C-alpha positions as a Python dict, from the first residue, in 0.01 Angstrom:
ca = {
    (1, 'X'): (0, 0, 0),
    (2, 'X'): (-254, -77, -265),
    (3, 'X'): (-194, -447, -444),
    (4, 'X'): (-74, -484, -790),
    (5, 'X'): (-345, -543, -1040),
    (6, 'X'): (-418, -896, -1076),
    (7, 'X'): (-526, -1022, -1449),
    (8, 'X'): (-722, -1344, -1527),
    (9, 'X'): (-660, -1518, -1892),
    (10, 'X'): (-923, -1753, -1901),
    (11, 'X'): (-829, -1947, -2232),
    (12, 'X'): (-1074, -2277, -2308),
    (13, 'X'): (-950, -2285, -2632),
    (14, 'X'): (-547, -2259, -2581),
    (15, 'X'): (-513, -2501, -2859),
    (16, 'X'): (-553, -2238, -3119),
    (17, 'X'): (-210, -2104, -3040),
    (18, 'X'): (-262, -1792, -3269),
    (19, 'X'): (-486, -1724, -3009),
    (20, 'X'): (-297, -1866, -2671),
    (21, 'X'): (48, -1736, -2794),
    (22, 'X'): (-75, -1371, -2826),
    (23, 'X'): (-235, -1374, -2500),
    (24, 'X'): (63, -1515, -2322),
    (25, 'X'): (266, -1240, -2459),
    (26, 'X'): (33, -1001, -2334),
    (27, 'X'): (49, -1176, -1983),
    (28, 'X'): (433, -1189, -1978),
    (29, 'X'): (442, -800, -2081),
    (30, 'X'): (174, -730, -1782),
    (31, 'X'): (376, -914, -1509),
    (32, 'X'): (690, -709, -1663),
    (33, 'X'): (484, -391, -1610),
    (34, 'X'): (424, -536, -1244),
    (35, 'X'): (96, -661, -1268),
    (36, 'X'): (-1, -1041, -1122),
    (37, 'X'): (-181, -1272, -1376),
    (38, 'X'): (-358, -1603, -1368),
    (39, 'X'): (-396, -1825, -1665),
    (40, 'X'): (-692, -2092, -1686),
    (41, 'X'): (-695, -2360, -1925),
    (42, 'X'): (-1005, -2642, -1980),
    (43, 'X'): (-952, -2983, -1851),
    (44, 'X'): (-1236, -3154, -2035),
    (45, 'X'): (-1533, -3008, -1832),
    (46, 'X'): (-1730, -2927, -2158),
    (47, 'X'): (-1959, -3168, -2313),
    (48, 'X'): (-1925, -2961, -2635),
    (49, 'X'): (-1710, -2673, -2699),
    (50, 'X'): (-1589, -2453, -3013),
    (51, 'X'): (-1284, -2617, -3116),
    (52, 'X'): (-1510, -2874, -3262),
    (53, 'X'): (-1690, -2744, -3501),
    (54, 'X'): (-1814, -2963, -3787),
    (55, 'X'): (-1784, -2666, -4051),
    (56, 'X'): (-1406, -2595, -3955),
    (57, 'X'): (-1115, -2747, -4128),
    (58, 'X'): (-1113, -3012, -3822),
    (59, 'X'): (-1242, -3304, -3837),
    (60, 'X'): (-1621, -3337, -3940),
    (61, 'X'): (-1694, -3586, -3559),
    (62, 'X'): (-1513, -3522, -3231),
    (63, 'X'): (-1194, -3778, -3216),
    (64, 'X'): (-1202, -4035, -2957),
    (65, 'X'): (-977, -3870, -2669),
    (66, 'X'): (-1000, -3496, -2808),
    (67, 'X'): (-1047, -3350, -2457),
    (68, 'X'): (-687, -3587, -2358),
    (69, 'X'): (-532, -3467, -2676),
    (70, 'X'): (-631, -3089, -2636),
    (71, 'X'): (-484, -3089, -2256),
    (72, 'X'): (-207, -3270, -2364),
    (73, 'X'): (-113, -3009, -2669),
    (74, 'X'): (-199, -2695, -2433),
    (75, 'X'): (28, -2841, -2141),
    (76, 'X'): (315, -2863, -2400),
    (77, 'X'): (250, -2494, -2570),
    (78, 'X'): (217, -2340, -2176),
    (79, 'X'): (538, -2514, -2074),
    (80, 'X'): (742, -2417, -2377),
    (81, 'X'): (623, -2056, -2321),
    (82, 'X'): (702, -2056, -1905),
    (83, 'X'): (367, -1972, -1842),
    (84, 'X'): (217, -2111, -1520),
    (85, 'X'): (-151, -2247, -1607),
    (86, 'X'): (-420, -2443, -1392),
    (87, 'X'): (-683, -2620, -1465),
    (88, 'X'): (-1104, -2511, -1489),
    (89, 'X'): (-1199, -2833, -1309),
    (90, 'X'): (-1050, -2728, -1038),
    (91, 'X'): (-1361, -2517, -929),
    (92, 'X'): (-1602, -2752, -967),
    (93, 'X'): (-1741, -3114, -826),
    (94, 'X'): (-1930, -3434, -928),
    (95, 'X'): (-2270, -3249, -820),
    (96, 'X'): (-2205, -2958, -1052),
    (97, 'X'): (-2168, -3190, -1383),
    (98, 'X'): (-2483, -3365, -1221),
    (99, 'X'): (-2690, -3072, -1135),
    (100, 'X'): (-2585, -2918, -1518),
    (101, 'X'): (-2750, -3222, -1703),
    (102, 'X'): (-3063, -3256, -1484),
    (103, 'X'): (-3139, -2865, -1553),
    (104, 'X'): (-3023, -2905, -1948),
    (105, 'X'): (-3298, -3210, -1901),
    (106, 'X'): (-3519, -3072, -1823),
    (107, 'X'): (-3564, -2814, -2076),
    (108, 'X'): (-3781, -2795, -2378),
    (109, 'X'): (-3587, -2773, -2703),
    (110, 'X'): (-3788, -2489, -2776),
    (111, 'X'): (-3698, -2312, -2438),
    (112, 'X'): (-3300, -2337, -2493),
    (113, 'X'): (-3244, -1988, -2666),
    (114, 'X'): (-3446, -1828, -2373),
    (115, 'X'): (-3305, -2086, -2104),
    (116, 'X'): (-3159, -1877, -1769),
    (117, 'X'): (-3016, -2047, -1452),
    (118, 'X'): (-2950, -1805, -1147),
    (119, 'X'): (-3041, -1531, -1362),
    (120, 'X'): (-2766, -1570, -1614),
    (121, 'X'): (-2916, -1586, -1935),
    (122, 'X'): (-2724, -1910, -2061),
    (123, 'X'): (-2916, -1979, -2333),
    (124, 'X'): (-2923, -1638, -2546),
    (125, 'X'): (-2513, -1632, -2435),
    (126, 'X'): (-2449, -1975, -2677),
    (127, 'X'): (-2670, -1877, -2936),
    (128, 'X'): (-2379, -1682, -3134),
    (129, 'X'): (-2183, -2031, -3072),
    (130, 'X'): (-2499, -2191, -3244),
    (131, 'X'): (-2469, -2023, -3520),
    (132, 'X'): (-2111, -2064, -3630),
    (133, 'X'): (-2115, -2431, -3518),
    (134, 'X'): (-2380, -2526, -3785),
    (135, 'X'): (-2337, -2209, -4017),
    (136, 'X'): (-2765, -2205, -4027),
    (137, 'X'): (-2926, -1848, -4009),
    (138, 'X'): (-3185, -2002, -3857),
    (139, 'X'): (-3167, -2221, -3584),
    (140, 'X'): (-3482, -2512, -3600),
    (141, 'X'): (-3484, -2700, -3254),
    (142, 'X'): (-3718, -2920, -3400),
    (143, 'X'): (-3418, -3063, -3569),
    (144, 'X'): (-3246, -3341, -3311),
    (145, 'X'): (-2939, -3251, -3438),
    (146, 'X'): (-2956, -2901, -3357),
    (147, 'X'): (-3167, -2942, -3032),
    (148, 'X'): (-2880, -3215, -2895),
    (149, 'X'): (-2631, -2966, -3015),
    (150, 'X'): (-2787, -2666, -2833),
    (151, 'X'): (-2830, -2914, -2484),
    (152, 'X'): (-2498, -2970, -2512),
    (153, 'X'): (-2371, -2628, -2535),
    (154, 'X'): (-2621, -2500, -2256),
    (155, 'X'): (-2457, -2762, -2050),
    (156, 'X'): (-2103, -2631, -2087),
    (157, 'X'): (-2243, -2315, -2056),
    (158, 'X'): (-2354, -2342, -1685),
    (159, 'X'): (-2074, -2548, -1579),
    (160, 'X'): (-1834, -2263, -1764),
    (161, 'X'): (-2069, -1987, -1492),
    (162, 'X'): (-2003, -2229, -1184),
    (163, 'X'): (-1695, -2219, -1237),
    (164, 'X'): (-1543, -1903, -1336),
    (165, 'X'): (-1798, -1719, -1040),
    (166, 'X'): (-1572, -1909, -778),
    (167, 'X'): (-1287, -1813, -977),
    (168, 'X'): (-1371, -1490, -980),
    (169, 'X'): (-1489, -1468, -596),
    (170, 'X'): (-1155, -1669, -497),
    (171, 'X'): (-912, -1386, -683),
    (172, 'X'): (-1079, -1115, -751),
    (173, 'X'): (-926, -1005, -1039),
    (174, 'X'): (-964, -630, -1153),
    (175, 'X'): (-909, -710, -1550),
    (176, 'X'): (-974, -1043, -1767),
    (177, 'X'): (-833, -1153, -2038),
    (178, 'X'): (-995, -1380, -2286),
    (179, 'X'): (-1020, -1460, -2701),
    (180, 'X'): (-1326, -1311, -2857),
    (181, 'X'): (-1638, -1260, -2547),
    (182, 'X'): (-1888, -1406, -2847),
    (183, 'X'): (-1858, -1804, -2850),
    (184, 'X'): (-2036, -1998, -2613),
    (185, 'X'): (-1827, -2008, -2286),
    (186, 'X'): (-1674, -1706, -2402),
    (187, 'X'): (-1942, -1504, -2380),
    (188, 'X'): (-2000, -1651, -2029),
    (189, 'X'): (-1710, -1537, -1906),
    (190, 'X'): (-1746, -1201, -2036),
    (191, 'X'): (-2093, -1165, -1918),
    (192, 'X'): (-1966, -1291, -1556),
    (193, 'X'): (-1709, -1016, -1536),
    (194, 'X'): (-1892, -743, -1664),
    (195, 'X'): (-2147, -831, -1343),
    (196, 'X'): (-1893, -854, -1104),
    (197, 'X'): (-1759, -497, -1286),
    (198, 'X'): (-1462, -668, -1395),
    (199, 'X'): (-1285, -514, -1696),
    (200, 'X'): (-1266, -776, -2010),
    (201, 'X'): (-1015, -733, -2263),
    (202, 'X'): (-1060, -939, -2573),
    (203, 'X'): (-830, -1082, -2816),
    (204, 'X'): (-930, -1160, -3092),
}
């Protein structure tokens, strides 16, 4: 008898609930129809990540604790929905935050939009993420803040691919579901699955 199709939210950003609260009720309509889903939230494994974007109506630095605060709002959102969640981290270890920032090291600033790691080309995949984060056409890496930026980015980047390829090699899902398959991790994730000819549905 052939399994029921197994789908795999992977939602970083759950604290934009426009965003987490339509994918949940496309994950509660799926397991209606039958279907098995998986929802994965972010723990704090990124050193930088889209939700804090200095050109957003956030705030302009990163609060002390926003990785805490973020868990702490999804946790509340997922519960109040009844939607069972786990977290990135668990798919990856001390050496893979260790082996990210010795590879982001060493780099050349003007390598990171070219930057690959196991063929995965990580640093043309955060570009896009680049771009909105500063709202420059034109990216100069001989800027620190834009080269510490872009380091940053590349490093959640190739934790993001450690992770999600064991997540993907542990279920096997046949469809994922994520926000937009352009931002940073995002587009990671989307790139991933469309490798392992896994079907990506975005929202957004």
């Amino acid at each position: 008898m052939a399994r029921s199709p197994h789908i795999v939210c992977f939602a970083p950003y759950a604290d934009w609930t426009l965003h987490s609260a339509r994918q949940v009720t496309i994950l509660q309509a799926l397991k209606l129809r039958g279907c098995t889903v998986s929802t994965v939230l972010c723990d704090g494994v990124f050193s930088d990540c889209d939700m804090h974007q200095p050109f957003t109506d956030g705030p302009q630095q990163r609060p002390a604790k926003a990785c805490l605060l973020c868990q702490a709002g999804d946790a509340g959102h997922f519960a109040k929905w009844g939607m069972p969640y786990r977290w990135l981290g668990r798919w990856l270890d001390n050496d893979d935050f260790k082996d990210a920032a010795m590879w982001v090291a060493g780099l050349r600033s003007a390598a990171y939009p070219t930057a690959e790691w196991n063929g995965w080309a990580l640093g043309d995949w955060v570009k896009s993420t680049m771009h909105s984060h500063f709202r420059y056409n034109v990216l100069d890496l001989a800027d620190p803040k834009v080269a510490q930026a872009y380091a940053s980015h590349l490093n959640s980047a190739r934790l993001a691919a450690v992770a999600l390829a064991r997540l993907y090699d542990e279920e096997k899902p046949d469809v994922q579901l994520t926000m937009n398959g352009r931002m940073g991790v995002l587009r990671v994730a989307l790139e991933l699955a469309k490798a392992r000819g896994i079907r990506t549905l975005c929202e957004e």
